[in-house]
Structures are given as C-alpha cells and as structure tokens.
Amino acid sequence: MEKKKYIRFDWAMKRMLRDKSNYVILEGLLTTLFKEKITINRLLESESNQEDELDKYNRVDILAENSRGELFIIEVQNNDEYAYFQRMLFGVSKLVTEYINRGEGYQNIKKIYSVNIVYFDLGQGKDYLYHGKTEFMGVNTGEILNLSPFQRQKFNVDVVSELYPEYYILKANDFNEKPSNLLEEWMYYLSTGDIPQDSTAPGLSEAREKLKLAMMSKGELSAYYRHLDNTVILRDNIYTSRGEGLLEGREMGRKEGMLEGMLKGMEKGLSEGLEKGREEGLLRGREEGLLKGREEGLAEGMRNAKAQIVKKLMSSGANIDLIMDVTGLTEVEIRSLL
C-alpha cells in the first residue's frame, strides 16, 4: 500500500497552519465552505483553543478572525464524545463572553462561526455536512421573526440568524465518494489525507505544496508518525468498544427477546386455556342442566299425574285408605297434592 504523500489536516493545524504564510490553506477551506472569499486577518488565543495535554492527539482547534471582525473556530475531533454538541455550544459561548469588554453594548458581540471536523459518528444522519443556525418562528403563524428596517441598517445584516453563532459539522468518516465539487475535494482530503493532482478547490493547491511529508525533518516526521499511531489506537479502541457493546447489546436483546417470547407464550396459552375451559364448562353445564332438567321434569310430571289420580279418586268418593292403597302414597303425601 502506497504511503500518503501529505500531512493530515489535524496535524497541520497543530503545527503548520498557525504560520501566517500558511493562512491561505485555512482560508481556502473557509472560502469553499461559506462560498465567499474569506480572508484571515489574524489568529487569536482563547481559553477554548488552548492545547491540553490530554488533547494532544484527540482534538485540535484554531481561532481565526477575518477582516470584518467575525470569529471562526475550526476544530478537529478524533475521539468519540457523546456530549460533543454541548461542547460546541460551550466553546462558542466562551468566545461570546471573551471578546466583549465589560460595559460594552450588546451590539458589539462578534459573529461566530463554529466549524467542526469530526472523525466519529456524531448523532444520526447520512449527510457529511450539517449547518445549524438560530431562527425564531411564530408558534401560531409559522412565520420567521425578522429584523426591523432600523436593525437591518444598524447591524448591516438581513435576518436575525446572522446575528447569532452558526455551526458547521463536517463528518469526515461519512464521506467515501469520488469528489464532484469543490467542497467534496476538501472532504476527500480530510477523510483520506490525499490531495489528487486535479483538485482545484481553494487552498488545496497550496496544501499540496506546503503539506508534503517530504518537507518534514526527521524529528518532525517521527513525531507525526507517533501522532498517527496514537490516532489509530484511539480509533481502534473506539471501534472495539463499540463492537463489544453491540455484541453485548445483541446478546442481551436476544435473551430479553426469548424471555418476552416465553411470557407472551404463557400469556397466550393461559388465555387460550381459559377460553377453552370456559367453553368446556359451558358445554358441561348445558349437559348437566339438561340432565337435571329432565330428572326434575320427570319428577314434576309424575307428581302432577299422581295429583290428578288423587283428585279423581277423591271426587268419586274414595276414602283416604283406598287412595293410599291405590297410589302407594302416604296420607301426608296425598294431602300435599290437594
């Protein structure tokens, strides 16, 4: 397998793109992303972009300001972080408060763009580029709340969302196609570390010349390869943990599915058993009722017949002894029929 010829973007941000002579590469990325010419006036230091020992291969960012005073925080994140959305919000919020002096009017709050290049599965979505901004929508009408003519003139913007921070997320791992436009040429470099010779996106021709591995000293190259090794190990740990978690989740799901199936089977069996028992009980009850009814009917019929006989004998003038002898009934039974 042929080795890559160019330095990865995250390492370049950490070591090389902070040099003013290399601003053109970052400007090219921003120009391609925002579809307008972006010129970096200076790089700034911020609490949010100071390098941390724990972030030596996990994360790196640069804070830049353009000629209009707008701030761009460009961050590369290698490690999976479930709270990364909140991290983006925190970084932007820090900048809002850092770059306004106490006592200044709110109209002096700077416009901030947060550009996030992530090498892990952030959220759920199939696109490789996402854009977030703030709008206010009428709950009842659905209309977008707009600026007044005076506000548009005062702030020199057309819509409310232009006053608020905007977020861009570039999911490098989710791009695996042949580039078909300028932004995809940048995505190809971010995802593969390679820059095809026919790439024409702003900044890539300069990156092709300035970010060659062959230009690095032996010491720089050694440190760079250690960085790549650490990144690979980090990603392997992420994928291993994810794979183990997936396997464990499937096993738990299988067991829970079996248990749920057993419970549903028992529930269905009980329901069917109760229904069958009810039907059998009704059938047996009908049979027993019919038999008992027949017995009771027969007894009642015999009683009525005896009563008729007793009444006829009594009407013919037979005495009680004769009636007892003819019917086989006792005197008490005879009197109960009258």
C-alpha positions as a printed NumPy array, in Angstrom:
array([[   0.   ,    0.   ,    0.   ],
       [   1.392,    3.375,   -1.059],
       [   2.11 ,    5.77 ,    1.79 ],
       [   0.271,    9.064,    1.863],
       [   2.239,   11.985,    0.493],
       [   0.58 ,   14.709,    2.514],
       [   0.29 ,   15.64 ,    6.169],
       [  -3.066,   15.055,    7.845],
       [  -5.132,   18.186,    8.371],
       [  -5.336,   17.889,   12.174],
       [  -1.542,   17.692,   12.463],
       [  -1.162,   20.587,   10.051],
       [  -3.496,   22.675,   12.22 ],
       [  -1.441,   21.844,   15.286],
       [   1.985,   22.524,   13.791],
       [   1.836,   24.368,   10.491],
       [  -1.355,   26.256,    9.697],
       [  -0.763,   28.674,   12.566],
       [   2.019,   30.212,   10.5  ],
       [   0.791,   33.309,    8.671],
       [   2.369,   32.113,    5.444],
       [   0.004,   29.124,    5.56 ],
       [  -3.205,   31.048,    6.295],
       [  -4.122,   30.573,    2.638],
       [  -4.854,   26.883,    3.295],
       [  -7.342,   27.629,    6.091],
       [  -8.767,   30.489,    4.04 ],
       [  -9.302,   28.034,    1.198],
       [ -11.295,   25.668,    3.426],
       [ -13.457,   28.507,    4.786],
       [ -13.927,   30.064,    1.347],
       [ -15.064,   26.71 ,   -0.062],
       [ -17.402,   26.046,    2.872],
       [ -19.001,   29.512,    3.027],
       [ -18.988,   30.077,   -0.759],
       [ -17.491,   33.534,   -0.367],
       [ -13.958,   34.832,   -0.133],
       [ -12.759,   34.567,    3.474],
       [  -9.53 ,   36.296,    4.423],
       [  -7.98 ,   35.576,    7.82 ],
       [  -6.75 ,   38.786,    9.433],
       [  -5.134,   37.097,   12.458],
       [  -5.185,   34.035,   14.676],
       [  -6.327,   34.543,   18.264],
       [  -5.671,   32.763,   21.525],
       [  -8.676,   31.739,   23.561],
       [  -9.417,   29.636,   26.615],
       [ -11.35 ,   27.372,   24.31 ],
       [  -8.492,   26.662,   21.91 ],
       [  -5.514,   26.33 ,   24.244],
       [  -3.894,   22.955,   23.782],
       [  -4.39 ,   20.492,   26.596],
       [  -2.037,   17.6  ,   27.311],
       [  -4.995,   15.208,   27.231],
       [  -5.934,   16.517,   23.781],
       [  -2.512,   16.01 ,   22.17 ],
       [  -3.912,   13.65 ,   19.532],
       [  -7.624,   13.715,   20.277],
       [  -8.508,   17.323,   19.488],
       [  -7.04 ,   20.469,   17.986],
       [  -8.537,   23.813,   17.054],
       [  -7.676,   27.218,   15.691],
       [  -9.424,   30.528,   16.339],
       [  -9.277,   32.999,   13.462],
       [ -10.666,   36.464,   12.82 ],
       [ -11.48 ,   37.857,    9.398],
       [ -11.321,   41.426,    8.17 ],
       [ -14.945,   42.029,    9.274],
       [ -14.135,   41.06 ,   12.867],
       [ -16.054,   37.766,   12.643],
       [ -14.609,   34.805,   14.528],
       [ -14.05 ,   31.32 ,   13.129],
       [ -13.244,   28.449,   15.44 ],
       [ -12.092,   25.449,   13.386],
       [ -11.933,   22.255,   15.43 ],
       [ -10.877,   18.708,   14.585],
       [ -12.127,   15.993,   16.928],
       [ -10.848,   12.409,   16.625],
       [ -12.366,   10.875,   19.734],
       [ -15.978,    9.824,   20.149],
       [ -17.673,   12.231,   22.574],
       [ -21.368,   11.809,   23.31 ],
       [ -21.669,   15.396,   24.631],
       [ -19.924,   16.969,   21.632],
       [ -22.975,   19.053,   20.718],
       [ -22.794,   20.677,   24.155],
       [ -19.051,   21.094,   23.734],
       [ -19.65 ,   23.076,   20.547],
       [ -22.108,   25.276,   22.427],
       [ -19.679,   25.772,   25.314],
       [ -16.818,   26.777,   23.004],
       [ -18.952,   29.354,   21.208],
       [ -20.417,   30.686,   24.451],
       [ -16.917,   31.225,   25.855],
       [ -15.946,   33.215,   22.787],
       [ -19.05 ,   35.401,   23.05 ],
       [ -18.072,   36.475,   26.566],
       [ -14.295,   36.603,   25.987],
       [ -14.463,   39.013,   23.069],
       [ -16.683,   41.708,   24.52 ],
       [ -15.42 ,   44.117,   27.126],
       [ -17.367,   44.752,   30.307],
       [ -19.634,   47.752,   29.814],
       [ -19.766,   47.406,   26.03 ],
       [ -23.141,   47.387,   24.342],
       [ -24.564,   44.101,   23.143],
       [ -24.388,   45.358,   19.582],
       [ -20.624,   44.754,   19.797],
       [ -20.954,   40.98 ,   20.24 ],
       [ -18.987,   39.311,   17.48 ],
       [ -20.449,   36.961,   14.916],
       [ -19.037,   33.47 ,   15.459],
       [ -18.798,   30.508,   13.104],
       [ -18.022,   27.117,   14.621],
       [ -16.545,   24.718,   12.042],
       [ -16.254,   21.165,   13.382],
       [ -14.416,   18.391,   11.539],
       [ -15.257,   15.132,   13.29 ],
       [ -13.86 ,   11.643,   12.727],
       [ -16.543,    9.743,   14.64 ],
       [ -20.278,    9.059,   14.353],
       [ -21.809,   12.226,   15.757],
       [ -25.562,   11.854,   16.128],
       [ -27.673,   10.113,   13.491],
       [ -27.621,   11.258,    9.898],
       [ -26.344,   10.209,    6.481],
       [ -25.024,   13.544,    5.195],
       [ -21.375,   14.574,    5.541],
       [ -22.161,   18.288,    6.027],
       [ -24.594,   19.855,    8.5  ],
       [ -25.346,   23.52 ,    9.155],
       [ -27.083,   24.894,   12.251],
       [ -28.331,   28.433,   12.898],
       [ -30.816,   30.236,   15.127],
       [ -34.226,   31.365,   13.916],
       [ -37.376,   32.442,   15.737],
       [ -40.611,   31.017,   14.346],
       [ -44.146,   32.053,   15.206],
       [ -45.823,   29.293,   17.196],
       [ -49.256,   30.09 ,   15.759],
       [ -48.411,   31.573,   12.357],
       [ -45.225,   29.715,   11.426],
       [ -43.659,   32.96 ,   10.195],
       [ -39.979,   33.75 ,   10.778],
       [ -39.347,   36.737,   13.06 ],
       [ -37.478,   39.359,   11.04 ],
       [ -35.348,   42.365,   11.86 ],
       [ -36.839,   45.834,   11.667],
       [ -35.536,   48.176,    8.932],
       [ -33.608,   50.107,   11.586],
       [ -31.98 ,   46.916,   12.925],
       [ -31.006,   45.809,    9.417],
       [ -29.367,   49.177,    8.82 ],
       [ -27.704,   49.27 ,   12.241],
       [ -26.268,   45.723,   12.192],
       [ -25.769,   45.515,    8.428],
       [ -27.426,   42.09 ,    8.214],
       [ -30.678,   40.947,    6.653],
       [ -32.013,   38.297,    9.051],
       [ -31.911,   37.532,   12.782],
       [ -29.899,   34.334,   12.283],
       [ -26.941,   36.384,   11.013],
       [ -26.563,   37.898,   14.498],
       [ -26.201,   34.511,   16.188],
       [ -23.455,   31.885,   16.083],
       [ -23.631,   29.368,   13.26 ],
       [ -22.395,   25.789,   13.375],
       [ -20.966,   23.625,   10.619],
       [ -20.261,   19.927,   11.108],
       [ -18.122,   18.082,    8.546],
       [ -18.287,   14.32 ,    9.159],
       [ -15.052,   13.129,    7.559],
       [ -15.707,    9.425,    8.096],
       [ -19.063,    9.667,    6.317],
       [ -17.526,   10.836,    3.04 ],
       [ -16.391,    7.963,    0.828],
       [ -17.199,    9.047,   -2.699],
       [ -15.322,   10.449,   -5.66 ],
       [ -15.307,   14.257,   -5.386],
       [ -17.778,   16.003,   -7.676],
       [ -17.488,   19.589,   -6.419],
       [ -15.026,   21.87 ,   -4.605],
       [ -16.262,   21.077,   -1.102],
       [ -16.078,   17.347,   -1.8  ],
       [ -12.457,   17.817,   -2.885],
       [ -11.797,   19.18 ,    0.598],
       [ -13.788,   16.353,    2.178],
       [ -11.712,   13.847,    0.227],
       [  -8.523,   15.323,    1.676],
       [  -9.969,   15.439,    5.202],
       [ -11.134,   11.826,    5.048],
       [  -8.167,   10.25 ,    3.206],
       [  -5.218,   12.584,    3.738],
       [  -4.666,   12.596,   -0.027],
       [  -4.9  ,   15.515,   -2.485],
       [  -5.419,   14.453,   -6.131],
       [  -3.473,   16.423,   -8.709],
       [  -6.658,   17.571,  -10.434],
       [  -8.089,   19.186,   -7.272],
       [  -8.988,   22.846,   -7.863],
       [ -10.674,   23.817,   -4.567],
       [  -9.252,   26.971,   -2.958],
       [  -6.366,   26.169,   -0.595],
       [  -5.702,   22.639,   -1.839],
       [  -3.065,   23.579,   -4.373],
       [  -1.19 ,   25.388,   -1.57 ],
       [  -1.742,   22.404,    0.741],
       [  -0.318,   20.133,   -1.951],
       [   2.882,   22.204,   -1.933],
       [   3.197,   23.123,    1.757],
       [   1.951,   19.947,    3.445],
       [   4.212,   17.367,    1.839],
       [   5.618,   14.731,    4.138],
       [   8.924,   15.057,    2.326],
       [   9.3  ,   18.608,    3.655],
       [   9.342,   17.454,    7.288],
       [  12.539,   16.931,    9.228],
       [  13.382,   13.526,   10.651],
       [  12.302,   14.61 ,   14.144],
       [   9.045,   16.124,   12.868],
       [   8.328,   13.009,   10.835],
       [   8.901,   10.782,   13.852],
       [   6.525,   12.876,   15.977],
       [   3.983,   12.866,   13.155],
       [   4.01 ,    9.074,   12.847],
       [   3.605,    8.763,   16.624],
       [   0.564,   11.01 ,   16.264],
       [  -0.84 ,    8.748,   13.523],
       [  -0.189,    5.654,   15.656],
       [  -1.952,    7.233,   18.627],
       [  -4.877,    8.183,   16.407],
       [  -5.145,    4.649,   15.024],
       [  -5.006,    3.179,   18.54 ],
       [  -7.645,    5.632,   19.671],
       [  -9.963,    4.715,   16.812],
       [  -9.342,    1.001,   17.326],
       [ -10.333,    1.398,   20.974],
       [ -13.475,    3.213,   19.905],
       [ -14.404,    0.578,   17.324],
       [ -13.545,   -2.254,   19.723],
       [ -15.676,   -0.76 ,   22.482],
       [ -18.46 ,   -0.128,   20.008],
       [ -18.212,   -3.686,   18.65 ],
       [ -18.186,   -5.21 ,   22.118],
       [ -21.096,   -3.029,   23.143],
       [ -23.008,   -4.033,   20.002],
       [ -22.331,   -7.726,   20.623],
       [ -23.311,   -7.455,   24.275],
       [ -26.415,   -5.498,   23.309],
       [ -27.427,   -8.137,   20.778],
       [ -26.935,  -10.909,   23.335],
       [ -28.978,   -9.021,   25.909],
       [ -31.596,   -8.301,   23.277],
       [ -31.703,  -11.982,   22.303],
       [ -32.192,  -13.061,   25.931],
       [ -34.774,  -10.371,   26.552],
       [ -36.499,  -11.415,   23.325],
       [ -36.572,  -15.05 ,   24.44 ],
       [ -37.947,  -14.068,   27.842],
       [ -40.513,  -11.792,   26.262],
       [ -41.462,  -14.602,   23.87 ],
       [ -41.87 ,  -17.04 ,   26.749],
       [ -44.006,  -14.579,   28.688],
       [ -46.157,  -13.874,   25.651],
       [ -46.439,  -17.631,   25.013],
       [ -47.514,  -18.216,   28.595],
       [ -49.959,  -15.355,   28.376],
       [ -51.385,  -16.678,   25.121],
       [ -51.542,  -20.243,   26.489],
       [ -53.321,  -19.037,   29.617],
       [ -55.77 ,  -17.012,   27.574],
       [ -56.47 ,  -19.9  ,   25.219],
       [ -56.742,  -22.31 ,   28.2  ],
       [ -59.228,  -20.041,   29.936],
       [ -61.287,  -19.698,   26.779],
       [ -61.258,  -23.439,   26.153],
       [ -62.089,  -24.109,   29.809],
       [ -64.94 ,  -21.658,   29.616],
       [ -66.303,  -23.314,   26.508],
       [ -65.944,  -26.764,   28.035],
       [ -67.551,  -25.511,   31.251],
       [ -70.479,  -24.094,   29.3  ],
       [ -70.877,  -27.352,   27.408],
       [ -70.681,  -29.436,   30.564],
       [ -73.05 ,  -27.068,   32.328],
       [ -75.522,  -27.398,   29.486],
       [ -75.331,  -31.185,   29.597],
       [ -75.688,  -31.3  ,   33.378],
       [ -78.505,  -28.772,   33.245],
       [ -80.301,  -30.767,   30.592],
       [ -79.978,  -33.987,   32.607],
       [ -81.105,  -32.317,   35.791],
       [ -83.917,  -30.627,   33.937],
       [ -85.051,  -33.925,   32.541],
       [ -84.965,  -35.506,   36.006],
       [ -86.807,  -32.611,   37.559],
       [ -89.275,  -32.565,   34.698],
       [ -89.925,  -36.276,   35.057],
       [ -90.421,  -35.952,   38.822],
       [ -92.748,  -32.997,   38.311],
       [ -94.672,  -34.919,   35.663],
       [ -95.109,  -37.906,   37.982],
       [ -96.222,  -35.613,   40.793],
       [ -98.802,  -33.975,   38.565],
       [-100.039,  -37.372,   37.376],
       [-100.419,  -38.615,   40.961],
       [-102.212,  -35.401,   41.878],
       [-104.697,  -35.961,   39.072],
       [-105.288,  -39.548,   40.185],
       [-105.773,  -38.459,   43.821],
       [-108.228,  -35.734,   42.801],
       [-110.257,  -38.137,   40.644],
       [-110.426,  -40.744,   43.406],
       [-111.443,  -38.093,   45.928],
       [-114.186,  -36.796,   43.585],
       [-115.521,  -40.329,   43.114],
       [-115.981,  -40.68 ,   46.881],
       [-112.987,  -42.932,   47.653],
       [-111.778,  -42.724,   51.239],
       [-108.216,  -41.996,   52.224],
       [-107.337,  -45.607,   52.911],
       [-108.425,  -46.67 ,   49.418],
       [-106.44 ,  -43.852,   47.821],
       [-103.353,  -44.824,   49.865],
       [-103.746,  -48.415,   48.728],
       [-104.198,  -47.497,   45.027],
       [-101.408,  -44.844,   44.732],
       [ -98.929,  -46.163,   47.292],
       [ -98.739,  -42.639,   48.798],
       [ -98.85 ,  -41.799,   52.454],
       [-101.668,  -39.728,   53.913],
       [ -99.293,  -36.733,   54.237],
       [ -98.218,  -37.027,   50.551],
       [-101.835,  -37.304,   49.458],
       [-102.864,  -34.185,   51.374],
       [ -99.851,  -32.247,   49.956],
       [-101.171,  -32.882,   46.431],
       [-104.605,  -31.444,   47.121]])
